[in-house]
Short mmCIF file of C-alpha atoms in Angstrom, two decimals:
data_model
loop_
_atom_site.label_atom_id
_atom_site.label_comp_id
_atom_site.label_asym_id
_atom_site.label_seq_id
_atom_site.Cartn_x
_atom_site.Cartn_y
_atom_site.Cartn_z
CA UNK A 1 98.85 122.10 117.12
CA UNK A 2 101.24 119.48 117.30
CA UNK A 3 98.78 116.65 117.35
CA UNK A 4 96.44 118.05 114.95
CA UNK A 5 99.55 117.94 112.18
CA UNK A 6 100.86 114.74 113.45
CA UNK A 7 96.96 113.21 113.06
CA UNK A 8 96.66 115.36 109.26
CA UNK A 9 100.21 113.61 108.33
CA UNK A 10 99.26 110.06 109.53
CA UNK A 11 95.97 110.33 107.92
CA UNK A 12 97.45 111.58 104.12
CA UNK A 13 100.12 108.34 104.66
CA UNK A 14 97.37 105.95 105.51
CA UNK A 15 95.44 107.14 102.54
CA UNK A 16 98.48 106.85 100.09
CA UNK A 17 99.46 103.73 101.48
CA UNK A 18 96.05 102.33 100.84
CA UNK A 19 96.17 103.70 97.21
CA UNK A 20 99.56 101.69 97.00
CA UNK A 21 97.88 99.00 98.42
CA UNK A 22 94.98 98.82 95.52
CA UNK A 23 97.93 98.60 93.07
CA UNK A 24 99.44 95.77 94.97
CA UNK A 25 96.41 93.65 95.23
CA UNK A 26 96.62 93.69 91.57
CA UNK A 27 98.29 90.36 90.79
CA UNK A 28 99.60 91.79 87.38
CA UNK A 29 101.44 94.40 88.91
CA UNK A 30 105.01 94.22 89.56
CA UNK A 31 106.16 92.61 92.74
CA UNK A 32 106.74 95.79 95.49
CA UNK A 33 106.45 96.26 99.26
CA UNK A 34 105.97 93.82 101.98
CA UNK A 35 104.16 91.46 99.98
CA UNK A 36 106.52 90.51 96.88
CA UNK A 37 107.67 87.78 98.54
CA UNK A 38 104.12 86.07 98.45
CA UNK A 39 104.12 87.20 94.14
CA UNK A 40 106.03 83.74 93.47
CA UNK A 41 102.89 81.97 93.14
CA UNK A 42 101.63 84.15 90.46
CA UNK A 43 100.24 82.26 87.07
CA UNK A 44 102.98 81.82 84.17
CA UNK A 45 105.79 82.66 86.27
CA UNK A 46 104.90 79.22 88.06
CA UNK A 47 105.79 78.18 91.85
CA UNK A 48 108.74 79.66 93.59
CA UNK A 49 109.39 81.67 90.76
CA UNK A 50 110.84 79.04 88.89
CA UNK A 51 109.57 80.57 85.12
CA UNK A 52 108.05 79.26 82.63
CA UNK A 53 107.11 76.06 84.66
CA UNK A 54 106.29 74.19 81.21
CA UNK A 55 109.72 73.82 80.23
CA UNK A 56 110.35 71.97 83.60
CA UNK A 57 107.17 70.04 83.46
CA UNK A 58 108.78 68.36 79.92
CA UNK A 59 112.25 67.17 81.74
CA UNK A 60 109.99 65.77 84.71
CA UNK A 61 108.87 62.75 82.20
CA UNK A 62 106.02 62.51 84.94
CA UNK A 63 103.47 58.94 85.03
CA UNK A 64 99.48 59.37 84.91
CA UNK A 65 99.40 60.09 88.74
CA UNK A 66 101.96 62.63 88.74
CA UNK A 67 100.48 64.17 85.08
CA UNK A 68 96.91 64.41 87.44
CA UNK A 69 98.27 66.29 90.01
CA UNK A 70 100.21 68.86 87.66
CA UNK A 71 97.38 69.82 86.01
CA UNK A 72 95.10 69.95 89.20
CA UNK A 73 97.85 72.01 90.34
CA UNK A 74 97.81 74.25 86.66
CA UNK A 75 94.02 74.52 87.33
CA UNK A 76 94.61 75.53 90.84
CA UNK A 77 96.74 78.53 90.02
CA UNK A 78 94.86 79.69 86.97
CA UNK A 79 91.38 80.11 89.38
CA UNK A 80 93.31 81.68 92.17
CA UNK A 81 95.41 83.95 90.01
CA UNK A 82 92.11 85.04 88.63
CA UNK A 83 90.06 85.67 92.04
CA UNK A 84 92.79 87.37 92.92
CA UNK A 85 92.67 89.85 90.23
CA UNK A 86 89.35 90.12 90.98
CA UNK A 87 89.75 90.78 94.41
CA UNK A 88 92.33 93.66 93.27
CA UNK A 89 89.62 95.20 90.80
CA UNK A 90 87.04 95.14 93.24
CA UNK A 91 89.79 96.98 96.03
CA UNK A 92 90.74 99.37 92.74
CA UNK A 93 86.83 100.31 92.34
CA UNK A 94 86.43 100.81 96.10
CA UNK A 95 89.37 103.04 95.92
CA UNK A 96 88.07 105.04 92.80
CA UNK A 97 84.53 105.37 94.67
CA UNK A 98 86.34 107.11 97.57
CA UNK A 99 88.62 109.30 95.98
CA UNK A 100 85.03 111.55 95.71
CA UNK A 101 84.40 111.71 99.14
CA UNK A 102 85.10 114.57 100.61
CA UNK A 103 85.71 112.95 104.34
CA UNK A 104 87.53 109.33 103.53
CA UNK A 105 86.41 105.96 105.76
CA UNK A 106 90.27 105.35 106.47
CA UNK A 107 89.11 102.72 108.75
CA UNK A 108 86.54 101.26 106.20
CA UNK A 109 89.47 101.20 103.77
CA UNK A 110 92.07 99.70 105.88
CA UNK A 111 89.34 96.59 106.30
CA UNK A 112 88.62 96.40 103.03
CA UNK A 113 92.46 96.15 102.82
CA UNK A 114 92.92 93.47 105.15
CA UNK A 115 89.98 91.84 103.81
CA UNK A 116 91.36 91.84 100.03
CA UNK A 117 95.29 90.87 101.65
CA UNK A 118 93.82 87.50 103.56
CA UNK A 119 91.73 86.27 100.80
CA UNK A 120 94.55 86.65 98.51
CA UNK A 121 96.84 84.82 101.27
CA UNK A 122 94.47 81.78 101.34
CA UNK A 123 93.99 81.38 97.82
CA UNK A 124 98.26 81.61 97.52
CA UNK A 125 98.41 79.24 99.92
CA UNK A 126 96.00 76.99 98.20
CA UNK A 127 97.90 76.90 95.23
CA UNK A 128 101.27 76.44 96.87
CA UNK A 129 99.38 73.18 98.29
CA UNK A 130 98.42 71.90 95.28
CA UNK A 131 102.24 72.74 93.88
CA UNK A 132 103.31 70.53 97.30
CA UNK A 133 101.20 67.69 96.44
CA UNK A 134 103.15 67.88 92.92
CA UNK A 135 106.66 68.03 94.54
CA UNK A 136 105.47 65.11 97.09
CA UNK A 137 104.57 62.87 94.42
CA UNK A 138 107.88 63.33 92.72
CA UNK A 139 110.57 60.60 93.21
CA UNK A 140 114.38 61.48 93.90
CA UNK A 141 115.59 62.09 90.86
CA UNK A 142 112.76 64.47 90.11
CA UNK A 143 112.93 66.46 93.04
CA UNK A 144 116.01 67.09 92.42
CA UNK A 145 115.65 68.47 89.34
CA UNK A 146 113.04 70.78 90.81
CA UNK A 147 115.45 72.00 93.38
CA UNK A 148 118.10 72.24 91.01
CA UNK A 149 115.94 74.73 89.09
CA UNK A 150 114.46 76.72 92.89
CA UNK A 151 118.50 76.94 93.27
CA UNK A 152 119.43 78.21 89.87
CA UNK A 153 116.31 80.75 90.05
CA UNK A 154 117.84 81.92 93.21
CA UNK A 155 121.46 82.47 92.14
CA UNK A 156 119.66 84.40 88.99
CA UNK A 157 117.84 86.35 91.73
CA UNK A 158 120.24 87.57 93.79
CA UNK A 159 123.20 88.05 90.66
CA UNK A 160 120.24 90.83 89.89
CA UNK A 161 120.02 91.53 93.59
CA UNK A 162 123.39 92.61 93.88
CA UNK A 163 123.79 94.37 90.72
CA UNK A 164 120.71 96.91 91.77
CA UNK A 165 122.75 97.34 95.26
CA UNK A 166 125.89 98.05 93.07
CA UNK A 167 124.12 100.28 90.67
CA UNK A 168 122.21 102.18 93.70
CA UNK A 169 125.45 102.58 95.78
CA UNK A 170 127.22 104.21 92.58
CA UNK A 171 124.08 106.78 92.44
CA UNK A 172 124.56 107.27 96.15
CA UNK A 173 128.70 107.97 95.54
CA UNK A 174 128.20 110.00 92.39
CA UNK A 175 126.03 112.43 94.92
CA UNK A 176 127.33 115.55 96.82
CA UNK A 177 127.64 114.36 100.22
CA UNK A 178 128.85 117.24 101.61
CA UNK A 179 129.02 120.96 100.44
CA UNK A 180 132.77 121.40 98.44
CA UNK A 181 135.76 122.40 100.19
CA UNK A 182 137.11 125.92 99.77
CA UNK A 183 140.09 126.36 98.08
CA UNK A 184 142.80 126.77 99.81
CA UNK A 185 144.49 130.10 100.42
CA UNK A 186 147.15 131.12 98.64
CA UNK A 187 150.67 130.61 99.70
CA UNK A 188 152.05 134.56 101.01
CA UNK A 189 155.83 133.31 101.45
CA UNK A 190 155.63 134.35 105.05
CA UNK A 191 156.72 132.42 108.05
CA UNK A 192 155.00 132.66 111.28
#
């Protein structure tokens, strides 16, 4: 009896995982789970999360060559920001075909999964070549302007990072952590 409710639970969390899953393959979603740390490379926000990566591209004062490999690099992330959406609509529709089966292909899904996760991986790491090849052809003073603004994008990132840990560990303390104490008895005068 054991097994069969260990199985039922591992099957319902595989399942809901993979649901989770269709939501994170979409590259407009919010960046959540294991895989946020790969949503840097996603279209306006630019690479390494740096924002809007035109206002950096304008200090840069970049020659011809360096111009060419921007926009490659532009082009690059617009096609693989879109293939990956596609990839997460196609994982979405798989998802919305199963939810009428009555028995689910957990192990189909899970491929389909892994399938979906390693294109997106290759076309991420195609455009974070192609943003490499930018920062290579940079000279000093450039690259440090880029790492300047990496740095600055990481201070802004973890000022929010510990504010959320603040505000979460003021939830946790403004929680019961234990049931209340009883009052105390009353004071009867008497000396033991």
């Amino acid at each position: 009896m054991r097994k069969l409710k260990i199985a039922a639970a591992s099957a319902v969390l595989i399942a809901t995982s993979m649901f989770g899953v269709a939501h994170a393959a979409d590259a407009a979603a919010p960046a959540t789970g294991p895989h946020a740390a790969m949503h840097h490379m996603r279209g306006e926000h630019g690479p390494w999360g740096l924002g809007d990566i035109r206002k950096l591209h304008d200090e840069l004062k970049l020659d011809a060559q360096q111009e060419q490999a921007w926009q490659q690099a532009v082009n690059t992330s617009r096609q693989n920001r879109d293939a990956m959406r596609k990839n997460g609509e196609q994982f979405r529709q798989m998802i919305a075909q199963a939810k009428d089966q009555q028995v689910l292909d957990l192990a189909g899904m899970r491929a389909a999964r892994e399938k979906v996760f390693d294109q997106n991986r290759q076309l991420r790491s195609q455009t974070e070549d192609a943003w490499l090849n930018v920062y290579n052809g940079l000279n000093n003073d450039q690259k440090t302007l880029v790492s300047n603004a990496i740095k600055a994008r990481w201070a802004k990132m973890k000022a929010w990072h510990d504010k959320a840990a603040q505000r979460r560990g003021q939830m946790h303390k403004g929680a019961p952590s234990q049931a209340p104490n009883p009052p105390a008895a009353p004071a009867t005068g008497q000396s033991q």
